[in-house]
Coordinates of C-alpha atoms and ligand atoms in Angstrom, one line a residue:
M11 CA -8.4 3.8 -170.5
R12 CA -8.1 3.3 -167.4
V13 CA -10.3 4.9 -164.8
I14 CA -9.1 4.5 -161.4
K15 CA -11.1 5.2 -158.1
D16 CA -9.6 3.5 -155.7
I17 CA -6.0 5.4 -154.1
H18 CA -4.1 1.8 -153.5
E19 CA -5.0 0.2 -157.2
L20 CA -3.2 4.2 -158.1
I21 CA 0.0 3.8 -156.5
E22 CA 0.4 -0.1 -157.5
I23 CA 0.1 0.6 -161.1
R24 CA 2.2 4.0 -161.2
K25 CA 4.8 1.8 -160.0
N26 CA 4.7 -0.6 -163.4
L27 CA 4.3 2.3 -165.2
H28 CA 7.8 3.1 -167.6
G29 CA 8.8 6.5 -169.6
K30 CA 7.7 10.0 -169.2
V31 CA 4.5 10.7 -166.9
G32 CA 1.9 13.8 -167.7
F33 CA -0.1 14.5 -165.4
V34 CA -3.4 17.1 -165.8
P35 CA -5.3 18.3 -162.5
T36 CA -8.8 19.0 -163.1
M37 CA -11.5 19.1 -161.4
G38 CA -13.9 18.3 -163.9
A39 CA -16.2 19.6 -165.9
L40 CA -14.3 19.7 -169.2
H41 CA -13.8 22.1 -171.4
K42 CA -12.1 22.8 -174.4
G43 CA -9.3 24.7 -172.5
H44 CA -8.7 21.4 -169.9
L45 CA -8.1 19.4 -172.7
S46 CA -5.5 21.7 -174.8
L47 CA -3.5 20.9 -171.0
I48 CA -4.5 16.9 -172.4
E49 CA -3.1 17.4 -175.6
Q50 CA 0.4 18.0 -174.8
S51 CA 0.8 16.3 -172.2
K52 CA -0.1 13.4 -174.8
K53 CA 2.2 15.2 -177.0
Q54 CA 5.3 15.3 -174.7
N55 CA 5.2 12.0 -172.3
D56 CA 4.8 8.2 -172.7
V57 CA 1.7 8.3 -170.2
T58 CA -1.0 10.9 -169.0
I59 CA -3.2 11.0 -165.8
V60 CA -6.1 13.5 -165.8
S61 CA -7.4 13.7 -162.3
I62 CA -10.8 15.0 -161.6
F63 CA -11.0 16.1 -158.1
V64 CA -13.3 18.6 -156.6
N65 CA -11.5 19.4 -153.7
P66 CA -13.0 21.1 -151.0
T67 CA -10.4 22.6 -149.7
Q68 CA -10.0 25.4 -152.0
F69 CA -13.3 26.1 -151.4
L70 CA -14.5 28.6 -148.4
E71 CA -17.2 28.2 -146.8
G72 CA -19.8 29.9 -148.6
E73 CA -18.9 29.1 -152.2
D74 CA -20.0 26.3 -154.6
F75 CA -18.2 24.1 -153.8
E76 CA -21.8 21.7 -153.2
K77 CA -23.3 23.1 -156.5
Y78 CA -20.2 23.2 -158.7
P79 CA -20.5 21.5 -162.2
R80 CA -20.4 17.6 -161.3
K81 CA -19.6 15.6 -165.2
D82 CA -18.2 12.2 -164.5
V83 CA -19.7 10.3 -167.3
A84 CA -19.1 13.3 -170.2
D85 CA -15.9 13.7 -168.5
M86 CA -14.7 10.3 -168.9
D87 CA -16.1 9.7 -172.6
I88 CA -14.6 12.7 -173.4
C89 CA -10.9 11.3 -171.9
K90 CA -11.1 8.4 -173.2
R91 CA -11.6 10.1 -176.5
M92 CA -8.7 11.7 -176.1
D93 CA -6.5 9.4 -175.4
V94 CA -5.4 9.1 -171.5
D95 CA -4.2 6.1 -170.3
I96 CA -5.9 6.9 -166.7
L97 CA -8.3 8.9 -165.7
F98 CA -7.6 9.2 -161.7
M99 CA -11.7 10.2 -159.8
P100 CA -10.3 9.7 -156.0
N101 CA -12.6 9.8 -152.9
H102 CA -12.5 13.0 -150.7
K103 CA -12.2 10.5 -147.3
D104 CA -9.1 9.0 -149.0
I105 CA -7.5 11.9 -150.1
Y106 CA -8.2 13.8 -146.8
F107 CA -7.6 12.8 -143.3
E108 CA -9.0 13.9 -139.6
D109 CA -5.9 16.4 -138.3
E110 CA -3.2 15.7 -141.5
V111 CA -0.3 17.4 -141.6
C112 CA -0.5 20.1 -145.0
I113 CA 1.1 22.8 -146.3
K114 CA 0.3 26.0 -145.3
A115 CA 0.5 28.4 -148.6
P116 CA 3.2 31.4 -149.1
K117 CA 2.2 34.5 -146.5
N118 CA 3.0 37.1 -149.3
K119 CA 1.7 36.2 -152.3
S120 CA -0.9 34.0 -151.7
Y121 CA -3.6 36.2 -149.6
I122 CA -3.5 38.9 -152.2
L123 CA -5.7 38.9 -155.7
E124 CA -7.5 35.2 -155.9
G125 CA -6.4 34.9 -152.3
Y126 CA -7.9 37.9 -150.6
K127 CA -11.3 38.3 -150.2
R128 CA -10.7 33.9 -150.4
P129 CA -7.7 33.3 -147.4
T130 CA -7.6 30.0 -147.0
H131 CA -7.9 28.9 -150.9
F132 CA -3.9 28.1 -152.2
D133 CA -3.6 26.2 -149.1
G134 CA -6.4 24.7 -150.3
V135 CA -4.9 25.0 -153.7
L136 CA -1.2 23.5 -152.8
R137 CA -2.3 21.5 -150.3
V138 CA -4.7 18.8 -152.7
V139 CA -1.8 19.6 -155.6
L140 CA 0.5 18.5 -153.2
K141 CA -1.4 14.9 -152.1
L142 CA -2.0 14.8 -156.1
F143 CA 1.9 14.8 -156.8
H144 CA 2.8 12.1 -154.4
L145 CA 0.2 9.6 -155.8
I146 CA 1.5 10.7 -159.7
K147 CA 4.7 11.0 -159.3
P148 CA 4.5 12.9 -162.7
N149 CA 7.6 13.9 -164.5
V150 CA 5.7 16.7 -166.0
A151 CA 2.6 18.9 -164.7
Y152 CA 0.3 20.6 -167.2
F153 CA -1.5 24.3 -165.8
G154 CA -3.3 26.6 -167.2
K155 CA -1.8 30.6 -167.9
K156 CA -5.6 31.4 -166.7
D157 CA -5.0 30.7 -162.8
A158 CA -1.5 32.3 -163.1
Q159 CA -1.8 32.3 -159.2
Q160 CA -2.1 29.2 -159.0
L161 CA 0.6 28.3 -161.3
Y162 CA 3.3 30.5 -160.5
L163 CA 2.4 29.4 -156.5
I164 CA 2.8 26.2 -157.6
K165 CA 6.2 26.8 -159.3
K166 CA 7.0 28.5 -156.1
M167 CA 6.4 24.9 -154.4
V168 CA 7.8 22.6 -157.1
L169 CA 10.6 25.0 -156.7
D170 CA 10.8 25.9 -152.8
L171 CA 10.0 22.0 -151.5
F172 CA 12.3 20.6 -153.6
L173 CA 10.1 18.5 -156.5
D174 CA 11.7 17.2 -159.0
I175 CA 8.6 18.0 -161.6
K176 CA 8.6 20.4 -164.2
I177 CA 5.9 22.5 -164.8
V178 CA 3.8 23.8 -168.0
A179 CA 2.0 26.7 -168.1
V180 CA -0.9 26.5 -171.0
D181 CA -2.1 29.4 -172.8
T182 CA -5.8 30.7 -172.6
V183 CA -8.1 29.1 -175.1
R184 CA -10.8 31.4 -175.4
E185 CA -14.5 30.9 -177.1
E186 CA -14.5 32.8 -181.0
S187 CA -16.1 35.6 -178.6
G188 CA -13.0 36.1 -176.4
L189 CA -14.1 34.4 -173.5
A190 CA -11.7 32.6 -171.8
L191 CA -13.7 29.3 -170.9
S192 CA -14.0 28.0 -167.4
S193 CA -16.7 25.1 -165.8
R194 CA -17.7 28.9 -164.3
N195 CA -19.1 29.9 -167.4
E196 CA -21.7 27.5 -166.9
Y197 CA -23.7 29.6 -164.6
L198 CA -24.2 32.0 -167.0
S199 CA -27.2 32.9 -168.1
H200 CA -26.8 34.0 -172.1
E201 CA -27.5 38.0 -171.0
D202 CA -24.7 37.0 -168.0
R203 CA -22.4 35.4 -171.3
K204 CA -22.6 39.0 -172.9
K205 CA -21.7 41.4 -170.0
A206 CA -18.5 38.7 -169.8
L207 CA -17.2 39.4 -173.0
L208 CA -16.6 43.0 -171.5
I209 CA -13.8 41.3 -169.7
S210 CA -11.7 40.2 -172.2
E211 CA -12.5 43.3 -173.8
S212 CA -10.3 45.4 -171.3
L213 CA -7.8 43.3 -172.1
K214 CA -7.7 43.1 -175.4
H215 CA -8.1 47.3 -175.4
C216 CA -5.1 46.9 -172.7
A217 CA -2.9 45.0 -175.1
K218 CA -3.5 47.8 -177.8
S219 CA -2.7 50.3 -175.6
I220 CA 0.1 48.9 -174.5
M221 CA 1.5 48.3 -178.2
K222 CA 0.6 52.7 -178.7
G223 CA 3.2 53.6 -176.1
I224 CA 1.1 53.3 -172.8
F225 CA 2.9 52.1 -170.3
R226 CA 1.7 53.9 -167.0
V227 CA -0.1 51.2 -164.9
D228 CA -2.3 54.0 -163.3
I229 CA -3.8 55.1 -167.1
L230 CA -4.2 51.1 -168.4
K231 CA -6.4 50.2 -165.0
A232 CA -8.5 53.6 -166.1
E233 CA -9.0 52.8 -168.9
M234 CA -9.6 49.3 -168.5
F235 CA -12.5 50.5 -164.7
D236 CA -14.4 52.4 -167.5
I237 CA -15.1 49.2 -170.6
L238 CA -16.2 47.0 -167.1
K239 CA -17.5 49.4 -165.4
P240 CA -21.1 47.7 -165.9
L241 CA -19.9 44.3 -164.0
D242 CA -19.0 44.4 -160.4
I243 CA -15.8 44.8 -160.2
E244 CA -13.0 42.9 -157.3
Y245 CA -10.1 43.4 -158.8
V246 CA -7.8 44.4 -162.0
E247 CA -4.2 44.0 -161.1
F248 CA -0.7 44.8 -162.9
V249 CA 2.1 42.3 -161.5
D250 CA 5.3 40.9 -162.6
R251 CA 5.9 37.2 -163.0
D252 CA 6.3 36.4 -159.9
F253 CA 3.0 38.7 -158.5
N254 CA 4.5 41.7 -157.2
T255 CA 2.5 44.7 -158.6
I256 CA 4.1 47.5 -160.5
E257 CA 3.4 51.0 -161.2
S258 CA 4.8 50.2 -165.3
V259 CA 4.7 47.5 -168.0
Q260 CA 7.3 45.6 -168.2
K261 CA 7.7 44.1 -172.1
Q262 CA 7.7 40.0 -171.0
N263 CA 7.4 40.7 -167.6
S264 CA 3.8 41.3 -166.8
I265 CA 0.7 40.2 -166.5
V266 CA -2.7 41.9 -166.3
L267 CA -5.3 40.7 -163.9
V268 CA -8.9 40.9 -163.1
A269 CA -11.7 39.5 -161.0
V270 CA -15.6 40.4 -161.8
K271 CA -19.2 39.1 -160.7
V272 CA -21.5 38.7 -163.3
G273 CA -24.5 38.2 -161.5
T274 CA -23.4 35.8 -158.8
T275 CA -20.9 34.3 -161.2
R276 CA -17.6 34.8 -160.2
L277 CA -14.8 35.4 -163.1
I278 CA -11.4 35.9 -164.1
D279 CA -9.2 36.2 -166.7
N280 CA -5.6 37.4 -167.6
L281 CA -3.3 38.3 -170.0
W282 CA 0.6 38.0 -170.0
I283 CA 2.1 40.9 -171.2
Ligands
LIG15 P1 -9.8 23.9 -162.4 O1 -10.7 22.2 -163.3 O2 -11.2 24.7 -163.4 O3 -9.4 23.1 -162.0 O4 -8.8 24.0 -164.3 C1 -7.4 22.4 -164.5 C2 -6.8 23.0 -165.3 O5 -6.7 23.9 -166.2 C3 -6.1 24.4 -164.5 O6 -4.4 24.0 -164.5 C4 -6.5 25.4 -165.4 O7 -5.6 26.3 -165.6 C5 -7.2 25.2 -166.3 N1 -7.0 25.7 -167.3 C6 -8.7 25.8 -166.9 N2 -9.2 27.1 -168.3 C7 -8.9 26.9 -169.2 C8 -8.8 27.5 -170.3 N3 -9.5 28.1 -170.6 N4 -7.5 27.7 -171.1 C9 -6.1 26.9 -170.6 N5 -6.5 26.3 -169.3 C10 -7.3 26.2 -168.6

């Protein structure tokens, strides 16, 4: 595995890569969710490139950018064991420039849900992903369904900007308890972790209700709110796969999304119906 920190070195090496290139962008503190993306890329491509970059522009003032878990040494070791071909770990100053040209996330779908209380979050996400796409020039890029709105917006960016990159959506990896893996789970105390299980419990309950034939969103939402009551609920929303809000669930075309705070930690999860 080659670890590359310098963007010019990456550009040179990329010129000489042959075959299909798969790309897995991450912010590090790698867990089994990330590994599932890497595994898929390894299976489907000749070369797999993983990036680790804690992207400052997607954090808002006062968010956890400074304290976001950084585990470069352990992450390098994991990538090596996964037989990643290139691990790209750029510096902030090489990625961003003063008064630079930058992309704006679409108005309607970026300022709802994850973007409602974090209005510039998706501008930052698309900005860095587009830069990484230009540097790495992947044929295929892998994103988790756990960040469903991010996945939708990245697919939209690829379409809107005519990028020739296939986006592969990877299922959410969970602990046996049901808790979706996330780098931010590290912030959870033992007690918080137990409380956080209510998130996946509420999603499972929702799935059961739908199986019983309940499709009305107001009823499903009320049931989920009841389960999530002990937590600080930011939103429970139902959307179609284009992120339009819906009043009735349609199988194969709906997503239920949850954002809560457990203690001081903000967690998100979802279920694709
Ligand atoms: P992050 O490092 O949190 O920016 O995540 C990097 C990529 O891993 C994103 O595409 C995430 O959606 C994906 N990811 C994060 N957690 C999981 C998970 N539990 N299962 C599958 N993919 C995940």
